[in-house]
Coordinates of C-alpha atoms in Angstrom, one line a residue:
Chain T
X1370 CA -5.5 7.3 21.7
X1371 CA -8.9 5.8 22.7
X1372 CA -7.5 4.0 26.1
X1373 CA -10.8 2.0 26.7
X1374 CA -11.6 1.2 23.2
X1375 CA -7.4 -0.4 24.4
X1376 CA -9.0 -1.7 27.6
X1377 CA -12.0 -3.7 26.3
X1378 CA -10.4 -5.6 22.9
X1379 CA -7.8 -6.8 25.0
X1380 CA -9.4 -9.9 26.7
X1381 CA -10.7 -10.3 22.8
X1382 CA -7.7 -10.2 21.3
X1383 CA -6.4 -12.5 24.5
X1384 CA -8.9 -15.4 23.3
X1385 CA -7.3 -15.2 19.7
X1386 CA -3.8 -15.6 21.4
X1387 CA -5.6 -19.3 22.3
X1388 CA -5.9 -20.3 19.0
X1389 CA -2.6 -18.7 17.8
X1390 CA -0.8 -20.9 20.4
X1391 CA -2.7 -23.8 19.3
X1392 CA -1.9 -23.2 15.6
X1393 CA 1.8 -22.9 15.9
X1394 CA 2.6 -25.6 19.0
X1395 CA 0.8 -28.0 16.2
X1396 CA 2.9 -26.7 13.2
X1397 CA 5.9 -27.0 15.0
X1398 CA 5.3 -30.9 15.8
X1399 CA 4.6 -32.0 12.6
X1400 CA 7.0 -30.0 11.3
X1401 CA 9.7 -31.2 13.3
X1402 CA 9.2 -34.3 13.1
X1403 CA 8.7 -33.9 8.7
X1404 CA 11.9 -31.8 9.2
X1405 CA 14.5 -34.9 10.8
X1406 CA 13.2 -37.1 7.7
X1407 CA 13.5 -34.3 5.2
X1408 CA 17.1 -33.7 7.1
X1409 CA 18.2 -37.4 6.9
X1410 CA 17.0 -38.2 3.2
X1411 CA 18.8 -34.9 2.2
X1412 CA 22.2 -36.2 3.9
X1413 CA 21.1 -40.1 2.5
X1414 CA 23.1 -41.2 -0.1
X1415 CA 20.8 -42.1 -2.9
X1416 CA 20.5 -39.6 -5.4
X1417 CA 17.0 -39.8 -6.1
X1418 CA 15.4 -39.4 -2.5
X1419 CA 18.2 -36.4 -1.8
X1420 CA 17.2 -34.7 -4.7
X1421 CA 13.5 -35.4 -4.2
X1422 CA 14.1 -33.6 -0.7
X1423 CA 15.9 -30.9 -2.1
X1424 CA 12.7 -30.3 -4.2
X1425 CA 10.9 -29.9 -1.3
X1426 CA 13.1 -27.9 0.5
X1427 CA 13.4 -25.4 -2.7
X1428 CA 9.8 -25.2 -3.3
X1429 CA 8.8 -24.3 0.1
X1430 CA 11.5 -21.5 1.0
X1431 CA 11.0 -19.7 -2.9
X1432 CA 6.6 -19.4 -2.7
X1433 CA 5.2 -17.0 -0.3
X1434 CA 3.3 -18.9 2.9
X1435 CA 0.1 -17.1 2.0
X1436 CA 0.2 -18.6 -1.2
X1437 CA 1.4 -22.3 0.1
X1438 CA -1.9 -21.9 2.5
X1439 CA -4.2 -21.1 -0.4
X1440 CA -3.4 -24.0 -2.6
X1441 CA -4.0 -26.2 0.3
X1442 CA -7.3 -24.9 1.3
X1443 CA -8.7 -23.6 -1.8
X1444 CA -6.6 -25.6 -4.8
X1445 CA -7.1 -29.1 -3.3
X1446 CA -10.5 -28.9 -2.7
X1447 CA -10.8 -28.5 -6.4
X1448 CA -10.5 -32.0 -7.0
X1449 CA -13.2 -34.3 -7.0
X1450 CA -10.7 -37.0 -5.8
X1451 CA -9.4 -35.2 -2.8
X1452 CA -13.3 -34.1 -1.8
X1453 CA -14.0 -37.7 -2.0
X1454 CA -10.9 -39.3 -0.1
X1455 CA -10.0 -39.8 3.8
X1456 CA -8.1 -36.5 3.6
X1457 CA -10.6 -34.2 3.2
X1458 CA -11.9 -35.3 6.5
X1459 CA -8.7 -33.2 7.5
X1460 CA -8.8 -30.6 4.9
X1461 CA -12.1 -29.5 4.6
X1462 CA -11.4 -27.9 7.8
X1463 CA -9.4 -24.1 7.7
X1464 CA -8.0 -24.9 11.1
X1465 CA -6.4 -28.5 9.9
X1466 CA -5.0 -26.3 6.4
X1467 CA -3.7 -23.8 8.0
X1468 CA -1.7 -26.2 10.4
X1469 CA -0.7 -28.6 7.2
X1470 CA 0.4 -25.4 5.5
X1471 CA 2.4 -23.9 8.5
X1472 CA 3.8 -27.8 9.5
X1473 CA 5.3 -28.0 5.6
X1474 CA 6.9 -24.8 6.0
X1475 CA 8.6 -25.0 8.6
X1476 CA 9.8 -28.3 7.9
X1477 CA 11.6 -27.1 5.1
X1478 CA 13.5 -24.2 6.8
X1479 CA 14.0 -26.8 10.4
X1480 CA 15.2 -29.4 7.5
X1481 CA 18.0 -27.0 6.6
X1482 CA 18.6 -26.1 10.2
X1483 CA 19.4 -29.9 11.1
X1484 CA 21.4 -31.0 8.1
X1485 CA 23.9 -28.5 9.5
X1486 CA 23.2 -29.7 12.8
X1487 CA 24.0 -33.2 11.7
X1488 CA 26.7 -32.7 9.5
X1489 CA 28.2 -30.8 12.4
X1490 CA 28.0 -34.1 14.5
X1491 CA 32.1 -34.6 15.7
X1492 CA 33.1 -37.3 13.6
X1493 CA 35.2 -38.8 16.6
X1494 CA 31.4 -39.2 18.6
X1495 CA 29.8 -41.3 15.8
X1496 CA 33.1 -43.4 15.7
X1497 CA 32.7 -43.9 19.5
X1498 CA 28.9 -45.2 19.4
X1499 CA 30.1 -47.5 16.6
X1500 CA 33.0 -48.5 18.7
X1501 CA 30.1 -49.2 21.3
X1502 CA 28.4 -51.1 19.0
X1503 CA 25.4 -49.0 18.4
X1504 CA 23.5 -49.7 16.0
X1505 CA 22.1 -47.3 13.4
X1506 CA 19.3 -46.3 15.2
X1507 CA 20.7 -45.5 18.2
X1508 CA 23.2 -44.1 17.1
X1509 CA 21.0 -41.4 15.6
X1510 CA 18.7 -41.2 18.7
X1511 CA 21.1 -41.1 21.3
X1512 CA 24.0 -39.6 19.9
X1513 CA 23.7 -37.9 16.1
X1514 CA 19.7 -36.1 16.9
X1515 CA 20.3 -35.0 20.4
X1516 CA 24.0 -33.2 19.6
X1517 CA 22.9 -31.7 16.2
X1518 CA 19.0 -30.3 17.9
X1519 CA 21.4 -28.7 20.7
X1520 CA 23.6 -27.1 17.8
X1521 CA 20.7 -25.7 16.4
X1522 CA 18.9 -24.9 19.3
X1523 CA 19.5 -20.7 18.9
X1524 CA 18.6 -20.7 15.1
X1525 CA 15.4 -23.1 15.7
X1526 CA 14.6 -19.9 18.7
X1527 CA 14.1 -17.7 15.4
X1528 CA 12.6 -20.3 13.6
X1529 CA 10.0 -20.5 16.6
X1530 CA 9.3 -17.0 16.3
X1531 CA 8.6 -17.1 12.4
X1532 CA 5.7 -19.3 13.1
X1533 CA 4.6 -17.3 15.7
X1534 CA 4.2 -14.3 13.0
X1535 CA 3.2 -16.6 10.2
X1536 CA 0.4 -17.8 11.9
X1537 CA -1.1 -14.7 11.6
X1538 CA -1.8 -15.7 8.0
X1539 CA -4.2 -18.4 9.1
X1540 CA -6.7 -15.7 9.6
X1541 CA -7.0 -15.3 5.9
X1542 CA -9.0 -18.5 5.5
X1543 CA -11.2 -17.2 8.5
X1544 CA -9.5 -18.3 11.2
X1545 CA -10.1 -16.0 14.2
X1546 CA -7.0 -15.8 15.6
X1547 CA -5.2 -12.8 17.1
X1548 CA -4.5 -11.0 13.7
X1549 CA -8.2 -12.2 12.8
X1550 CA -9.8 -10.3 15.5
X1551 CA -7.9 -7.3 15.1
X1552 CA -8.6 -6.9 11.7
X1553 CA -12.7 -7.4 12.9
X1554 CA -12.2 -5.0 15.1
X1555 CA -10.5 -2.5 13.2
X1556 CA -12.9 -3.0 10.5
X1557 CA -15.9 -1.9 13.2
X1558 CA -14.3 0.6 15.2
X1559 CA -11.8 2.3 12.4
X1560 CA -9.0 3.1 15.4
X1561 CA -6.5 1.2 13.6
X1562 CA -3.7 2.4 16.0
X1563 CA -4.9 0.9 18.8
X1564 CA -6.3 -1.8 18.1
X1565 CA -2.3 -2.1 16.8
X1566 CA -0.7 -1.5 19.8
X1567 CA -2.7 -4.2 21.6
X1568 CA -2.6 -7.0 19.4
X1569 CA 1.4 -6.4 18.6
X1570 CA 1.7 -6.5 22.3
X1571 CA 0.8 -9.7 22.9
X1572 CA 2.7 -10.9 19.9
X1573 CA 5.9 -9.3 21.6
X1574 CA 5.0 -11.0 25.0
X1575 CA 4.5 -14.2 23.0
X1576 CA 8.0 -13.9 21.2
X1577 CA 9.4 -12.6 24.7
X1578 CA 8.0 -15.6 26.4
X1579 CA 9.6 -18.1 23.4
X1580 CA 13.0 -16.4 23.9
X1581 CA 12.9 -16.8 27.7
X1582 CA 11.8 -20.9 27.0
X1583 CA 14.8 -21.1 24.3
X1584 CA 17.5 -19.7 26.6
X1585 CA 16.6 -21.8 29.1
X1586 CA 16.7 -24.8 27.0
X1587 CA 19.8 -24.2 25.9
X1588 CA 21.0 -23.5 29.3
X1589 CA 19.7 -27.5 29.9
X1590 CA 21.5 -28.7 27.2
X1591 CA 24.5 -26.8 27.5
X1592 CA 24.6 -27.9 31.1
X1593 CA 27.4 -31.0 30.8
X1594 CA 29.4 -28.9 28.5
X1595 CA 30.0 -26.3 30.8
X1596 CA 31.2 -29.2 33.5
X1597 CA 33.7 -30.7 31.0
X1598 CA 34.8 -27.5 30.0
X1599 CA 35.0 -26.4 33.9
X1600 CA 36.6 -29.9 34.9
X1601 CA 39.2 -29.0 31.7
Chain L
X1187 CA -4.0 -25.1 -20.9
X1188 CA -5.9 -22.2 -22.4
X1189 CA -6.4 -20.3 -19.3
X1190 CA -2.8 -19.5 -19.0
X1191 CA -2.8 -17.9 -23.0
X1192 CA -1.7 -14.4 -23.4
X1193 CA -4.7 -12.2 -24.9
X1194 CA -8.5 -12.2 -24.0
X1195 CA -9.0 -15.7 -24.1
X1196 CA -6.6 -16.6 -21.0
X1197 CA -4.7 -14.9 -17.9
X1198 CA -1.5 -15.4 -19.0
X1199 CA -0.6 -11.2 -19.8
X1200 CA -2.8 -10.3 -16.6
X1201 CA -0.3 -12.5 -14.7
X1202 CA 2.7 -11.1 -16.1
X1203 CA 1.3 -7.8 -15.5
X1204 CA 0.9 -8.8 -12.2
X1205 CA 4.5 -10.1 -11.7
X1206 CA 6.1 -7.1 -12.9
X1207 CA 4.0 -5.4 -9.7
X1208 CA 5.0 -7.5 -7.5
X1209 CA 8.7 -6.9 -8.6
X1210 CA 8.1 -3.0 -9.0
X1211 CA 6.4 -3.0 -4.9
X1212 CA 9.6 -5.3 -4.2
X1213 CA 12.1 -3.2 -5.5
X1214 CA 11.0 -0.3 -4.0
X1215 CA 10.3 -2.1 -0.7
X1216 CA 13.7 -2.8 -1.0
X1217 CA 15.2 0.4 -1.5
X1218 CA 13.5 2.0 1.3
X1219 CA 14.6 -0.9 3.5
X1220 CA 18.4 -0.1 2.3
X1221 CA 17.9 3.8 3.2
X1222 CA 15.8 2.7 6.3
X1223 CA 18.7 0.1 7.3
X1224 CA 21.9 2.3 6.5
X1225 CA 20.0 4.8 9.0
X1226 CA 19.4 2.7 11.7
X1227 CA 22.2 0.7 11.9
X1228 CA 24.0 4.3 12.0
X1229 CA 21.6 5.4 14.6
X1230 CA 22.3 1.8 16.7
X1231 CA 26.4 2.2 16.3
X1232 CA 26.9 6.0 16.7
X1233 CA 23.9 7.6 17.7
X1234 CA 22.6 9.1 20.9
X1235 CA 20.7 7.2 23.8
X1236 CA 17.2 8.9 22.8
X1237 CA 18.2 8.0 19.0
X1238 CA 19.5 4.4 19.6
X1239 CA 16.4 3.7 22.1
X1240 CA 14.2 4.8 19.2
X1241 CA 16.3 2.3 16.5
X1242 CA 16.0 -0.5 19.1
X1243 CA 12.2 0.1 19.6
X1244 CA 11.5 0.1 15.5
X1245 CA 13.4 -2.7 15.1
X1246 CA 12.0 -5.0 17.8
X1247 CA 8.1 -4.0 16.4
X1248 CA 8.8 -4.2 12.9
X1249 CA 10.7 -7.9 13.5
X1250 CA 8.2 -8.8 16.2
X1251 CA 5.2 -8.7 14.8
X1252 CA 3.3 -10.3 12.1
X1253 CA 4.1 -8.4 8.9
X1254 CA -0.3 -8.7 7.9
X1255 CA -0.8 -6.9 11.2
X1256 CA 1.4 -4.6 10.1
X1257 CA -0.2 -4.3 6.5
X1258 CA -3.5 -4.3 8.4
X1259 CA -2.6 -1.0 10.5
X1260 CA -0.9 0.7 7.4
X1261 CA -4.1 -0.1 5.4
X1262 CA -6.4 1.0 7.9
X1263 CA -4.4 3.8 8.8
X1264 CA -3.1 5.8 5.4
X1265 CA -6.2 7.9 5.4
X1266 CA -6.1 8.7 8.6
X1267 CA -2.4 9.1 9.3
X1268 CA -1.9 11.2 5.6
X1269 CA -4.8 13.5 6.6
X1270 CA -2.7 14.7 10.3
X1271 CA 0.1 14.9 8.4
X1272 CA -1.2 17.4 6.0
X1273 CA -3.6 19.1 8.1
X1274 CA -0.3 20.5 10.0
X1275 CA 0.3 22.0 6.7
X1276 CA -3.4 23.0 5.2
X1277 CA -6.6 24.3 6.9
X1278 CA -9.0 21.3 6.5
X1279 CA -8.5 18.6 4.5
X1280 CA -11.3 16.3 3.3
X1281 CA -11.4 12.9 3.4
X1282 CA -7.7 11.4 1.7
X1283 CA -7.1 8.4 0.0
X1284 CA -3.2 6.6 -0.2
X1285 CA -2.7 4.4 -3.6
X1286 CA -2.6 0.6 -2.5
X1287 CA 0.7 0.5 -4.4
X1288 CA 2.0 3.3 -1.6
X1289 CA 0.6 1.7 1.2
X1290 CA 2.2 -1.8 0.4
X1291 CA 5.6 -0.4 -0.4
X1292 CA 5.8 1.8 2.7
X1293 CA 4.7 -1.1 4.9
X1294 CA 7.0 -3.8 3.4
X1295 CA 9.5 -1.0 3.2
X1296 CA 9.5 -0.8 7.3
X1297 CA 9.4 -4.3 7.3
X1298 CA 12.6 -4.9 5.0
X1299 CA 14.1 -1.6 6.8
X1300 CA 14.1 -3.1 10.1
X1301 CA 15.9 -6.6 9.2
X1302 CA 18.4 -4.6 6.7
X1303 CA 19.2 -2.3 9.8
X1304 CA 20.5 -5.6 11.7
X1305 CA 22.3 -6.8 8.6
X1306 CA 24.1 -2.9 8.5
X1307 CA 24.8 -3.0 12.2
X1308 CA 26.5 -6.2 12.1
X1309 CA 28.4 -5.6 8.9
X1310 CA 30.0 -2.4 10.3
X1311 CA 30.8 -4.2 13.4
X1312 CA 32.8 -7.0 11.3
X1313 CA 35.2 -4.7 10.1
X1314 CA 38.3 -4.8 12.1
X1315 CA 39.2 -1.6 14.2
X1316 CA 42.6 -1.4 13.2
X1317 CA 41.7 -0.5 9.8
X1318 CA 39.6 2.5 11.2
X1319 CA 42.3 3.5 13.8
X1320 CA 44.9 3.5 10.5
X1321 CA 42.8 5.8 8.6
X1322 CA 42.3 7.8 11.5
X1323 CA 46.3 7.9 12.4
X1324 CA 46.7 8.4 8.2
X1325 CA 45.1 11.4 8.9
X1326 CA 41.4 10.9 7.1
X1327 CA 38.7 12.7 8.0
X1328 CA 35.4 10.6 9.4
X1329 CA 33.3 11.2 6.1
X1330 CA 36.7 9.7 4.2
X1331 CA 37.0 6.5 6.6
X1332 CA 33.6 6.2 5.6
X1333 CA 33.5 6.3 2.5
X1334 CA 37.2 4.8 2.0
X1335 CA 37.5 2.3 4.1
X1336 CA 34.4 1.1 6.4
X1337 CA 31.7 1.3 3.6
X1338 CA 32.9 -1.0 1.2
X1339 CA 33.9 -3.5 3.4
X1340 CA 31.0 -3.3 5.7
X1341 CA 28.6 -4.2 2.4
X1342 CA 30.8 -7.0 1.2
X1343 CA 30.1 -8.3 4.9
X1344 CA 26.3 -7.3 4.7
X1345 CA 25.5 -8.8 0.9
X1346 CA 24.6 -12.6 1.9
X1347 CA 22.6 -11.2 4.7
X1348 CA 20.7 -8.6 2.3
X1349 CA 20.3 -11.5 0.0
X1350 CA 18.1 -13.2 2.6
X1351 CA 16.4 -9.7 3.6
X1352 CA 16.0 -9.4 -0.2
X1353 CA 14.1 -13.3 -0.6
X1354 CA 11.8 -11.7 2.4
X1355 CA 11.0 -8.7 1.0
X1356 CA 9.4 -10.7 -2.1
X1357 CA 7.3 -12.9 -0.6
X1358 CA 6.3 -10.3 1.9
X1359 CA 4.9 -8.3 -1.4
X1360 CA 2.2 -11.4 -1.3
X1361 CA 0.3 -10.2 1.5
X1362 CA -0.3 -6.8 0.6
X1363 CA -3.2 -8.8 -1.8
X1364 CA -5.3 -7.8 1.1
X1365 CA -5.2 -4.0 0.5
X1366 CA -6.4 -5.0 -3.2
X1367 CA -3.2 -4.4 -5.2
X1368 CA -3.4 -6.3 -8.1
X1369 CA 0.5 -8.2 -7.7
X1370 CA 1.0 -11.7 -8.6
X1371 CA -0.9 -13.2 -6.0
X1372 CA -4.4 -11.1 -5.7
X1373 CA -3.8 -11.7 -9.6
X1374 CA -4.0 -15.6 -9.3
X1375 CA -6.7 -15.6 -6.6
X1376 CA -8.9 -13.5 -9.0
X1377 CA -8.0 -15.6 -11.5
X1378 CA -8.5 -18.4 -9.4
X1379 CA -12.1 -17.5 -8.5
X1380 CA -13.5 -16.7 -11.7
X1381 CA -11.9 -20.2 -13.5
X1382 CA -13.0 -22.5 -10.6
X1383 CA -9.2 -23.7 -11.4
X1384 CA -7.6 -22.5 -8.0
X1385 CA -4.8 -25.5 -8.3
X1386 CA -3.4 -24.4 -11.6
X1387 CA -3.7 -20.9 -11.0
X1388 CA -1.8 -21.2 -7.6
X1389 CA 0.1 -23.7 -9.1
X1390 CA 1.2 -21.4 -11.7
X1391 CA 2.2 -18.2 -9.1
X1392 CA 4.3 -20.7 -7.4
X1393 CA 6.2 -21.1 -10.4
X1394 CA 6.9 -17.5 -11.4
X1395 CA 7.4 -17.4 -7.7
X1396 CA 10.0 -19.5 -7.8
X1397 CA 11.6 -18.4 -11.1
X1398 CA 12.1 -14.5 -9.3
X1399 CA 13.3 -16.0 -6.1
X1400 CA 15.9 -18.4 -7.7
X1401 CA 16.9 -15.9 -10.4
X1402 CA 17.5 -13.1 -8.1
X1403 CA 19.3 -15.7 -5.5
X1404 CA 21.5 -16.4 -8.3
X1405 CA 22.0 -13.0 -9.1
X1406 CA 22.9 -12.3 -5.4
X1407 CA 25.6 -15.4 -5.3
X1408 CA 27.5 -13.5 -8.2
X1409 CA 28.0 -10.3 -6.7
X1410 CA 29.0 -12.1 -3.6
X1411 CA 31.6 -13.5 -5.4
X1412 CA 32.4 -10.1 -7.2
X1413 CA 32.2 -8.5 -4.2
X1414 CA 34.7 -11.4 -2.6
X1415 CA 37.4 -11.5 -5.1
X1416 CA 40.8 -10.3 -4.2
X1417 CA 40.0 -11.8 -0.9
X1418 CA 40.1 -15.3 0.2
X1419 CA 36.8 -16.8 0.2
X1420 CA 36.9 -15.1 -3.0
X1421 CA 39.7 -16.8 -4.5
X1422 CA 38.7 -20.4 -2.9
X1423 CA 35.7 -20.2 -4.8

């Protein structure tokens, strides 16, 4: 082991972790938010829009990330139409493809995450907000969305941690990002081991620090349970 | 249209070529994960401290981090790794190069290895302990109860997990394009660079993509439910 070949591509491989972060705190967003209205018009009741979302939901779960990221990047831009349109603003750029591709992935696995969530909603607490008189919107934001995000809270933890690996994929469309620069400087140095054991390390301390952030979460959330269950 | 024709004119027999790699470094992935798993999840359940800290320690790397990293250090590693190994054997060995096609089934392999390990461990553990205590007080030996009585079971409990493991394991074929195997998807992008038709070629992987993932998910449901009859989730169905 060549300890200071270790030493100095740490604080290298530290200013990929930058853009890593960047990458998937992005992804996760989007996808989130793509993921509740994927959820909802798979749950919906017309036929059409359901199926439409089960599309979705098949195609992006069946095809290999790496090869969702290259038709974005490289496929689109083979169109004249896209080149000339608002959009390539956006996807001319690796960084903005590789987040578009990561954001539509993971909206399709969150999207099956929260239509369990939601269908396992208690029945009895959506009759009590319409008892309330809530209307449909609140009803999802205050009642349905919070109870069915803290059922999937543990499972979306994984999920979290998926993106943190898929990301790694971003550096195939030249983005320099923690996998990037390893393979850079594996390429120059041939000490493939090492530079290994450096870069996995700070995708463990990454995933460790995501657990840590999940647990606590769901400590929050789980918070008034414990006090009904305790006042039981 | 004509690009995808089978025959010199289009891609279409290069990328069935191609997909039948991609199974082939799948399947064999996937095997070696099985072996891999079945071993670990023993190690986990019945080894040792040294030999259960050592299962723990594979399987937090291996589900860690990024499976390209992975690829990357197997890739840049074979020669290097497969000349110490046989120098503790030989004299002096020159310089040694690994096929692509072992590289990328041995990395994968791990990869698949470490999640089947989790599916094993937690299959075993869903078998109820009377039934091992019964065998025990009928008198059969460990190898039996094995055999007899946790083994079966403990797949029937592990095939919807390996199912998953098994969906992973394909797609996770896709990245070994980098070491310059020629599967489905180093296929398409060569065939995507040369055409100037990256959409349809892409377009086109995702497809057979798609047709191995929902065949063999299909394929899995059934033996579930083979697996399941006489029980009753297996008759409810």
């Amino acid at each position: 082991m060549k300890f200071t070949l270790m030493w100095e591509s740490l604080p290298t491989l530290l200013s990929g972790a930058v853009l890593t972060v960047q990458l998937v705190a992005l992804a996760l967003v989007i996808g989130f938010g793509l993921a509740v209205v994927i959820a909802l018009a798979r749950l919906g009741s017309n036929p059409l829009i359901s199926g439409a979302a089960r599309f979705y939901i098949f195609v992006f779960r069946g095809t290999p990330l790496l090869l969702q990221i290259f038709l974005i990047y490289y496929g689109l831009a083979q169109f004249e139409w896209v080149r000339e349109s608002i959009f390539w603003l956006v996807l001319k750029e690796a960084y903005w493809a590789a987040i578009i591709a990561l954001a539509l992935n993971t909206a399709a696995y969150t999207a099956e995450l929260m239509r369990g969530g939601i269908s396992g909603v208690p029945k009895g607490q959506v009759e009590a907000a319409l008892a309330c008189g809530m209307g449909r919107i609140t009803r999802y934001r205050r009642i349905i969305l919070p109870t069915a995000f803290r059922q999937i809270l543990p499972a979306y933890g994984n999920e979290i941690i998926l993106m943190v690996k898929a990301s790694s994929l971003a550096s195939t469309i030249t983005l320099m990002e923690i996998t990037g620069i390893a393979e850079r400087i594996i390429a120059r140095t041939f000490s493939p081991l090492e530079v290994f054991a450096v870069a996995g390390a700070i995708y463990l301390a990454i995933n460790f620090a995501v657990t840590l952030g999940v647990e606590g979460l769901e400590r929050r959330y789980n918070k008034g349970l414990r006090l009904a269950s305790a006042a039981r | 249209m004509d690009l995808l024709a089978f025959g010199d004119t289009g891609w279409g027999d290069e990328l069935g070529r191609a997909m039948l790699m991609t199974l082939a470094v799948a399947l064999t992935a996937m095997a070696l994960g099985l072996v891999i798993g079945a071993l670990g999840a023993t190690a986990k359940l019945a080894g040792a401290w040294p030999v259960r800290l050592a299962a723990r320690l594979y399987t937090t790397i291996f589900r860690g981090i990024p499976e390209l990293l992975i690829i990357y250090l197997f890739f840049f590693g074979s020669s290097g790794g497969a000349k110490w190994v046989l120098e503790l054997f030989f004299d002096s060995v020159g310089y040694v190069e690994v096929d692509a096609f072992i590289i990328g089934a041995l990395a994968v392999g791990l990869i698949s290895g470490s999640y089947s390990t989790e599916i094993f461990r937690g299959a075993a553990i869903a078998v109820p302990r009377g039934q091992v205590e019964a065998g025990m007080a009928a008198g059969m030996s460990r190898g039996l109860i094995l055999r007899r009585i946790l083994a079966p079971q403990a797949l029937r409990f592990a095939l919807p997990g390996l199912g998953n493991v098994w969906q992973l394991t394909l797609k996770d074929t896709s990245l070994i394009m980098v070491t310059g195997l020629v599967e489905l998807m180093r296929q398409s992008y060569v065939a995507a660079g040369s055409s100037r038709e990256p959409f349809l070629f892409y377009i086109a992987a995702a497809a057979i993509y798609l047709g191995l993932t929902s065949v063999s998910g299909a394929g899995f449901r059934r033996a579930e439910r083979w697996a399941g009859r006489g029980t009753q989730q297996g008759a409810g169905q």
